[in-house]
Short mmCIF file of C-alpha atoms and ligand atoms in Angstrom, two decimals:
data_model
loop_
_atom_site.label_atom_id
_atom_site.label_comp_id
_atom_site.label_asym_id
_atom_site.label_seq_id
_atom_site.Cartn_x
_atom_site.Cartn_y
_atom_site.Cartn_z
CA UNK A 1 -42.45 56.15 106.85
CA UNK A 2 -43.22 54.96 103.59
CA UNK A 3 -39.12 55.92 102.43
CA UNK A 4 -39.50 54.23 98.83
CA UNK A 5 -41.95 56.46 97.53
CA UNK A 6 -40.43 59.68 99.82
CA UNK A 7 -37.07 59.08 97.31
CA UNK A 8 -38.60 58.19 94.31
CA UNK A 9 -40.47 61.11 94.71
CA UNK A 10 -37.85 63.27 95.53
CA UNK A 11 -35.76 62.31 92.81
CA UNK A 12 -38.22 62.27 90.15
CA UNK A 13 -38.53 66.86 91.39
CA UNK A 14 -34.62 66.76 90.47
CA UNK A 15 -34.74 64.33 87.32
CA UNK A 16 -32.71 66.10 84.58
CA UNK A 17 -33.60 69.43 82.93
CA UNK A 18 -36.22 69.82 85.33
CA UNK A 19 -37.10 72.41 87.98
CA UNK A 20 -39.53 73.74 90.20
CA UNK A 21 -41.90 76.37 89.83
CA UNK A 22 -42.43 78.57 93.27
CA UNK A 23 -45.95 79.68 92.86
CA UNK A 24 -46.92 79.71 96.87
CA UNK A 25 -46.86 83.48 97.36
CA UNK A 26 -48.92 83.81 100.65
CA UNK A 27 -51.92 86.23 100.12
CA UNK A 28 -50.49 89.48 100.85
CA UNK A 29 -46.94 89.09 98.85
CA UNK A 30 -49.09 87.98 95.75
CA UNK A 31 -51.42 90.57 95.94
CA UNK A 32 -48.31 92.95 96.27
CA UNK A 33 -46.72 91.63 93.34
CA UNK A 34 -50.19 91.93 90.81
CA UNK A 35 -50.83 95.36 92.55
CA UNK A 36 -47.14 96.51 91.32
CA UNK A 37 -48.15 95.57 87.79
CA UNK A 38 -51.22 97.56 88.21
CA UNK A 39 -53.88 94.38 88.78
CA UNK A 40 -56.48 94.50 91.53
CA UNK A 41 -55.56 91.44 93.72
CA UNK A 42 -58.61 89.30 94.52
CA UNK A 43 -59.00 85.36 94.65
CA UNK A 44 -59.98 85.39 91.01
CA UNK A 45 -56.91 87.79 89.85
CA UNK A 46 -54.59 85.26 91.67
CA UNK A 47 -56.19 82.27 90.05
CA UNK A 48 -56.55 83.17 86.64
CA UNK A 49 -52.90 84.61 86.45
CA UNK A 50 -51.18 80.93 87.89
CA UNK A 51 -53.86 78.84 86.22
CA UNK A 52 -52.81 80.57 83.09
CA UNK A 53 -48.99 80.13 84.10
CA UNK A 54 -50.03 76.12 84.70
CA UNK A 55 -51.40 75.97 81.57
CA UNK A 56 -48.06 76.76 79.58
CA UNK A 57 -47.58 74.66 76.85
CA UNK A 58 -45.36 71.59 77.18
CA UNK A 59 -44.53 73.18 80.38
CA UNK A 60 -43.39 69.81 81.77
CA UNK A 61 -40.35 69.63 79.94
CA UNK A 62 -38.62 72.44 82.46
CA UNK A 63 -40.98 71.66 85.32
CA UNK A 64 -41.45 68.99 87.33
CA UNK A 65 -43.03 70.35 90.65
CA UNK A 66 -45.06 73.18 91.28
CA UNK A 67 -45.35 74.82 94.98
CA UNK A 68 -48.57 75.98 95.48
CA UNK A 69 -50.15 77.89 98.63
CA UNK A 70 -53.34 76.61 100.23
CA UNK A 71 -55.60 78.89 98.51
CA UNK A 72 -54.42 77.58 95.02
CA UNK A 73 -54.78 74.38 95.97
CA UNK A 74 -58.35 74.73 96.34
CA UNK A 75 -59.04 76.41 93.25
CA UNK A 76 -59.88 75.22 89.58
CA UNK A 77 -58.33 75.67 86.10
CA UNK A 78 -60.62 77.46 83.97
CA UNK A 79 -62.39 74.43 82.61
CA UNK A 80 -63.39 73.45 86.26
CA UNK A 81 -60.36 70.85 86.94
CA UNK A 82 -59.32 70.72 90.20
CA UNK A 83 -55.46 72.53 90.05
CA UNK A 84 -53.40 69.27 91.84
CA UNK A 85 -55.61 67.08 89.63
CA UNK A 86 -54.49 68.92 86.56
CA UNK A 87 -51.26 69.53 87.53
CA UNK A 88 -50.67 65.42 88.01
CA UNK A 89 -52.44 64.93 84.73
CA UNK A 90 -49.62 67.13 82.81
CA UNK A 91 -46.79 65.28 84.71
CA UNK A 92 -45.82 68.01 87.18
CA UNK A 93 -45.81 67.24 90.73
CA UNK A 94 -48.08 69.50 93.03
CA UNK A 95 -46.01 70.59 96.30
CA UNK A 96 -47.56 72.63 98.91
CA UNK A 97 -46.20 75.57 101.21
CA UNK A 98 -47.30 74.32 104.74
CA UNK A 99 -44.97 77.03 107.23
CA UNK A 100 -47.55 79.82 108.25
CA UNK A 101 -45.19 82.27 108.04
CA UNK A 102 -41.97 83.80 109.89
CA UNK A 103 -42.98 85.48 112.87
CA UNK A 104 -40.89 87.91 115.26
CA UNK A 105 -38.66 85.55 117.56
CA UNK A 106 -38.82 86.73 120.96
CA UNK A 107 -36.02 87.96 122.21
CA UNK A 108 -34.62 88.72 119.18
CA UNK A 109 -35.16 92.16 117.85
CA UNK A 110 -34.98 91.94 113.99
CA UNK A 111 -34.99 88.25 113.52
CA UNK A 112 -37.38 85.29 112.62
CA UNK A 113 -38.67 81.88 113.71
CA UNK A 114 -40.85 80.77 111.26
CA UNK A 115 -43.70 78.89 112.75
CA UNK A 116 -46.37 76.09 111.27
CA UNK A 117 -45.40 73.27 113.58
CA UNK A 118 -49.24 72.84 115.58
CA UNK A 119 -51.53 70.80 113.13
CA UNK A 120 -48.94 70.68 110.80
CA UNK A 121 -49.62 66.54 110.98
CA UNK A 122 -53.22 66.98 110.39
CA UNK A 123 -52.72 69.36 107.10
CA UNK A 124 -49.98 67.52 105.85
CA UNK A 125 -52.28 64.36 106.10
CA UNK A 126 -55.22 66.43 104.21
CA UNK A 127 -52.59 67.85 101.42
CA UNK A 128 -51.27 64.12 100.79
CA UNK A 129 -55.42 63.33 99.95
CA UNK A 130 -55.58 66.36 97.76
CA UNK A 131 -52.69 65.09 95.81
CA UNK A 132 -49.70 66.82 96.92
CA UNK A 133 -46.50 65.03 97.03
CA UNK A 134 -43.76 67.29 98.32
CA UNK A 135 -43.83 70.54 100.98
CA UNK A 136 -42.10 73.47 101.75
CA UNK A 137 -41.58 75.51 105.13
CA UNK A 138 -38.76 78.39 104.38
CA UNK A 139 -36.63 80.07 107.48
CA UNK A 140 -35.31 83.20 107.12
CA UNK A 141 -31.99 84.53 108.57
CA UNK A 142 -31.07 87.89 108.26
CA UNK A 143 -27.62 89.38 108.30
CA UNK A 144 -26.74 92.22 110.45
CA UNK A 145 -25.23 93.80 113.25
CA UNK A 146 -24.69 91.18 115.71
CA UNK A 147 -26.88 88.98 113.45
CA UNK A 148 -27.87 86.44 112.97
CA UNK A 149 -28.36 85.15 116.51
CA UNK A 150 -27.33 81.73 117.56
CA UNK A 151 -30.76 81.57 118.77
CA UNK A 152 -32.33 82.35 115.26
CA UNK A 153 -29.83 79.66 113.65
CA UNK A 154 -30.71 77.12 116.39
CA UNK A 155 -34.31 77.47 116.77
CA UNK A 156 -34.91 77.89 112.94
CA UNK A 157 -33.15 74.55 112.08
CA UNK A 158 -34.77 73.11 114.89
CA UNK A 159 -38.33 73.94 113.35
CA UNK A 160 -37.19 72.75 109.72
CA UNK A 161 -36.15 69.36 111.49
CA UNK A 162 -39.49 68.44 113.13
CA UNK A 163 -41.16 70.10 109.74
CA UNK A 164 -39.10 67.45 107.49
CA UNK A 165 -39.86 64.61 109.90
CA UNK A 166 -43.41 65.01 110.05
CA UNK A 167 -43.73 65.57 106.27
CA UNK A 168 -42.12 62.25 105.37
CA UNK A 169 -44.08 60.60 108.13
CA UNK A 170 -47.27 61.58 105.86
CA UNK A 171 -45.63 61.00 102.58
CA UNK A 172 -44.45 64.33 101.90
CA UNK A 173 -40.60 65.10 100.50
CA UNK A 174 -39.98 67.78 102.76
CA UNK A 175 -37.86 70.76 101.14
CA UNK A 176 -35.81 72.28 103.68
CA UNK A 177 -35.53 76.02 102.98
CA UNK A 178 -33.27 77.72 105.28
CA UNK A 179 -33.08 81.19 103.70
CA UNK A 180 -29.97 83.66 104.17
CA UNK A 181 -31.64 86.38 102.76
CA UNK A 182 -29.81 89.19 100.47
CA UNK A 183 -30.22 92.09 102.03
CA UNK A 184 -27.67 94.56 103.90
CA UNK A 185 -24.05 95.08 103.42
CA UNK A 186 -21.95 91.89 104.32
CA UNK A 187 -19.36 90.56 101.70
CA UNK A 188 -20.11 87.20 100.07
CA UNK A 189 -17.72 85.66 103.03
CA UNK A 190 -19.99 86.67 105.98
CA UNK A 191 -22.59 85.03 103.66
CA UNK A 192 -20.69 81.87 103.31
CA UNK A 193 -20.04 81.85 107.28
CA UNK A 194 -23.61 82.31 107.86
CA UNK A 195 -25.04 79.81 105.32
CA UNK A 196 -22.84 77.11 106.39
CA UNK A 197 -23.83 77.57 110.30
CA UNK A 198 -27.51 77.12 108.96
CA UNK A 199 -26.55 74.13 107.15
CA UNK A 200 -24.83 72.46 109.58
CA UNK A 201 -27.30 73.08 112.65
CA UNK A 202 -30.30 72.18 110.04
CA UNK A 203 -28.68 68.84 108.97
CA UNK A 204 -27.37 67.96 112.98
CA UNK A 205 -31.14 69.25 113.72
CA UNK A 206 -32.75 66.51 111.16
CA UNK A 207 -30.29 63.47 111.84
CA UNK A 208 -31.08 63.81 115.66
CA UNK A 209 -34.85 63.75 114.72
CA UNK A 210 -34.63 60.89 112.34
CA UNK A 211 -35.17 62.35 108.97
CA UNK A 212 -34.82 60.20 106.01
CA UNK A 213 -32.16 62.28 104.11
CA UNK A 214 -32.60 60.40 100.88
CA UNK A 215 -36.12 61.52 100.98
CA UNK A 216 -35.80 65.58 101.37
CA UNK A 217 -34.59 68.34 99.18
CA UNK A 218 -32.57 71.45 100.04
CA UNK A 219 -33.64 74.91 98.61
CA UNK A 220 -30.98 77.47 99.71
CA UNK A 221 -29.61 80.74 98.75
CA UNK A 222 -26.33 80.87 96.70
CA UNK A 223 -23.36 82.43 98.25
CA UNK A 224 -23.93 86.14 96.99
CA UNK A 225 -22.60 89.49 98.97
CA UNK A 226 -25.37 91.18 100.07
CA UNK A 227 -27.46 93.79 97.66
CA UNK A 228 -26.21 97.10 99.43
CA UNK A 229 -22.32 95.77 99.70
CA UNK A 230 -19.86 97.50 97.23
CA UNK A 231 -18.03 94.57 97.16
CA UNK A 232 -20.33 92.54 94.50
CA UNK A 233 -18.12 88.87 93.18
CA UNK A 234 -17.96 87.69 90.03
CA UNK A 235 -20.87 84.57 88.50
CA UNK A 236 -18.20 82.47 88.69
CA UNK A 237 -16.87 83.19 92.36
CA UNK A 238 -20.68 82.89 93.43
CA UNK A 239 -20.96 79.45 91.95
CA UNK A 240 -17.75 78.42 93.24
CA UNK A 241 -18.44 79.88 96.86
CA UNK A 242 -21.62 77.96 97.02
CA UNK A 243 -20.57 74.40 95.76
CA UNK A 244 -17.81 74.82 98.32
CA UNK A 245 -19.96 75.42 101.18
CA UNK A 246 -22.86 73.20 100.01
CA UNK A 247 -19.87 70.44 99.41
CA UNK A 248 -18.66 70.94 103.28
CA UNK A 249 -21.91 71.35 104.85
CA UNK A 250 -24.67 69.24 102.76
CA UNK A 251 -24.78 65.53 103.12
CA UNK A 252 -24.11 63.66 100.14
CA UNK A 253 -27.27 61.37 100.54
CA UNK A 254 -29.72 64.12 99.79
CA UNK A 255 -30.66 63.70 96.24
CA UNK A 256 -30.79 67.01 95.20
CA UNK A 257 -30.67 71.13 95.66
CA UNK A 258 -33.38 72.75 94.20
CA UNK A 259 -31.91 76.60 94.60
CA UNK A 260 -34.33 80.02 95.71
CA UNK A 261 -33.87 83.42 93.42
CA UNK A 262 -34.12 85.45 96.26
CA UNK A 263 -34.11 88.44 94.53
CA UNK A 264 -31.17 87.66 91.91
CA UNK A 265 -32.34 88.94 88.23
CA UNK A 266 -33.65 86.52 86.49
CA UNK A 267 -30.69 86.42 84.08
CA UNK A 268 -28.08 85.64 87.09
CA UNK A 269 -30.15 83.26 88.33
CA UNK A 270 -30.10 81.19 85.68
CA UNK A 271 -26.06 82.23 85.28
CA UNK A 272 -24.93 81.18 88.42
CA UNK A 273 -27.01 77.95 88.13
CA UNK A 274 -25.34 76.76 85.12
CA UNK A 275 -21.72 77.59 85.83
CA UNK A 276 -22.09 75.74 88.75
CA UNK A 277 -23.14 72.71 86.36
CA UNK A 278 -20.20 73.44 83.91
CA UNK A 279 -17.88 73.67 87.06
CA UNK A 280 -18.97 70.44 88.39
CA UNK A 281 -20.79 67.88 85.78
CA UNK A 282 -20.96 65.12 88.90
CA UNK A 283 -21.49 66.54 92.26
CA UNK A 284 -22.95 64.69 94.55
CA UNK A 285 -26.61 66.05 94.62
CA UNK A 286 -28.33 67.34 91.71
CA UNK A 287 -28.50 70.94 91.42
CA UNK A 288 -31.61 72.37 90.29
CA UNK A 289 -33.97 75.50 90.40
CA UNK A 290 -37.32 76.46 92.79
CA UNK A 291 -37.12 79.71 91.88
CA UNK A 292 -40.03 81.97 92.31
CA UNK A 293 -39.31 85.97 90.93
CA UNK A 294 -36.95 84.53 88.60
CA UNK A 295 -39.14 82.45 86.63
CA UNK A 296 -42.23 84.89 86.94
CA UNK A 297 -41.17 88.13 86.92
CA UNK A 298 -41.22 88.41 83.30
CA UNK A 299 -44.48 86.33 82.93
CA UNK A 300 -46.07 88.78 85.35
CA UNK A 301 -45.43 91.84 83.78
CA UNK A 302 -46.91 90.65 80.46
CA UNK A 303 -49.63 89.06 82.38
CA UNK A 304 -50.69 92.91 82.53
CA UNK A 305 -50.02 94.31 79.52
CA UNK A 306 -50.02 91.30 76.93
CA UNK A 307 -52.03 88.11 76.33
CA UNK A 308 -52.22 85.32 78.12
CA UNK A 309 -50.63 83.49 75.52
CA UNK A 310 -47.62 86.18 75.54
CA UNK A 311 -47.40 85.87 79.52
CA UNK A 312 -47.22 82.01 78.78
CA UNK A 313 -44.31 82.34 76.11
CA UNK A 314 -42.52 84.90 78.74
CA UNK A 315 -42.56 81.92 81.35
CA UNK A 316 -42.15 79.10 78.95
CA UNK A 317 -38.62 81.17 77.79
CA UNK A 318 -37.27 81.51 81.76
CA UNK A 319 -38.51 77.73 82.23
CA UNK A 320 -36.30 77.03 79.20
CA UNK A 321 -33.05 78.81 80.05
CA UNK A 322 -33.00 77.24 83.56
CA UNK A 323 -33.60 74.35 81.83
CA UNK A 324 -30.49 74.20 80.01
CA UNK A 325 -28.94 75.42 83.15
CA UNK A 326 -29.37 71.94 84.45
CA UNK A 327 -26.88 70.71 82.06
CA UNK A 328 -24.56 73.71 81.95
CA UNK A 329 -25.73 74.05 78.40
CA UNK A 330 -27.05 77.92 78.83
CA UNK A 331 -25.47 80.39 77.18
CA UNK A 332 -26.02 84.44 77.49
CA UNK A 333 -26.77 84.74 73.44
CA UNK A 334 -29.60 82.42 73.87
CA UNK A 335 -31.18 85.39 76.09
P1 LIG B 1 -37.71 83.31 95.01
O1 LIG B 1 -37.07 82.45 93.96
O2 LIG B 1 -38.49 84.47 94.47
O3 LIG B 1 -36.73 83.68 96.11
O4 LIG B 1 -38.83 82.43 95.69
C1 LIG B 1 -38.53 81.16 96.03
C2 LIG B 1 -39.26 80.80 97.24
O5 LIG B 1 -40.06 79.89 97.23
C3 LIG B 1 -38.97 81.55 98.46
O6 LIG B 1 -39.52 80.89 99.56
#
């Protein structure tokens, strides 16, 4: 494991005022999301709507990774350049999504294991060669009656152990993505109690497997009652919520937390972000965005009814406000 260039990597994603930009939509949720904005999905619709996102202006100074899925990966900016290739040449780091999905865990009605494991050596090997530098594989735990299962939590961070350790073994920063995912009911404590038993068995799961902390990143969910629960918190109890239960559950080693929108507006995304920056200028990991909806859902919409210049400005602004959030430095009138 080559560990040097696994945490130089890994810090350069996190350096400061810098984010990632979640552009690995599998197929189908892509061609969902350009379908709701009234664009026929095809390989060409998907590539000339991120190659125009890629080509933002300056873009590097809020982005320093990019997650791309497999099929992006093999495309080509408009001018013929290779996407990786361009995206290195601009500064910005080209990741790759390498789970194939979650899948129903047997067993477990309503809950899944997200699977990717069988060849994942061979890909990871073939992504390094096409330039990529970091991965992703994102678990999903759903809350709900009786769930999650200890047998979702304990297979799930299983998986995202042997993931991470066969990523850094081909020179890829693993991010870990355990997801606790927003919907249903439960108060932002059952979220807490659920995100830290995720934590914990994913971090026990990757010390017993060897993985080189220093060299991964952690993309969770923030500590948020879910979207159909009448008891909603305030920005600032999120943020504090999830510092404490990153602080108790996340080792200190890991050199950053790049967070997931998950379906937060694009506006609290960014909120929650910075107070937790303002709350806590030192913590011990940086604390930084991969945030897919909220820094494209504005972009997209434009994409259909503007230019591509105006769907680059609506990006370039989200890319700007998490930006500051970084540093604690956003502030609502700059919306
Ligand atoms: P969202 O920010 O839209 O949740 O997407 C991030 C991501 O990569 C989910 O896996």
């Amino acid at each position: 494991m080559d560990t040097a260039l696994l945490e130089m990597n890994a810090k350069k994603i996190v350096s400061p005022g810098r984010g990632i930009l979640a552009a690995d939509e599998s197929t189908g949720t892509m061609s969902n999301r350009l379908e709701g904005v009234g664009i026929e999905s095809s390989a060409e619709a998907r590539r000339a709507y991120r190659a125009n996102l890629f080509a933002t202006p300056n873009c590097k100074s809020a982005i320093s990774g990019v997650i791309l899925f497999d099929e992006t990966m093999r495309q080509t900016m408009d001018d013929g350049t290779p996407i990786p290739e361009y995206l290195a040449s601009v500064d910005i780091m080209p990741g790759i999504k390498v789970d194939t999905g979650a899948k129903q865990l047997a067993n477990f009605t309503g809950e899944k294991i997200t699977e990717g494991l069988d060849g994942l050596r061979e890909r990871c090997s073939e992504y390094f060669a096409m330039g990529a530098r970091f991965a992703k594989w994102r678990a999903v735990i759903a809350i709900g009656d009786g769930l999650p299962s200890n047998a979702c939590i304990s297979t799930n961070a299983h998986a995202l152990a042997r993931y991470a350790a066969i990523c850094q073994e081909q020179g890829l920063v693993p991010i870990i993505e355990p997801e606790v995912l927003m919907d249903g009911s439960h108060d932002a404590a059952r979220c807490y109690e659920v995100t830290a038993q995720i934590l914990s068995e994913t971090f026990a799961a990757c010390e017993k497997q060897g993985v080189h902390i220093p060299g991964a990143l952690l993309k969770p969910n923030m500590i948020i009652a879910g979207k159909g629960c009448d008891q909603q918190i305030s920005r600032e109890d999120v943020a504090r919520m999830t510092l404490d239960c990153l602080k108790e559950n996340v080792p200190s080693e890991l050199p950053g937390i790049v967070f997931l929108s998950g379906g937060q507006s694009d506006e609290d995304a960014t909120a929650h972000l910075n107070i937790m920056n303002e709350m806590d200028p030192n913590p011990p990991w940086q604390l930084s965005y991969s945030y897919g909806r909220a820094l494209q859902a504005a972009a997209l919409k434009v994409w259909a009814s503007g230019t591509p210049e105006e769907s680059q400005e609506a990006f370039s602004h989200r890319a700007k406000m998490n930006s500051l959030a970084r540093s604690g430095d956003w502030s609502i009138t700059l919306e």
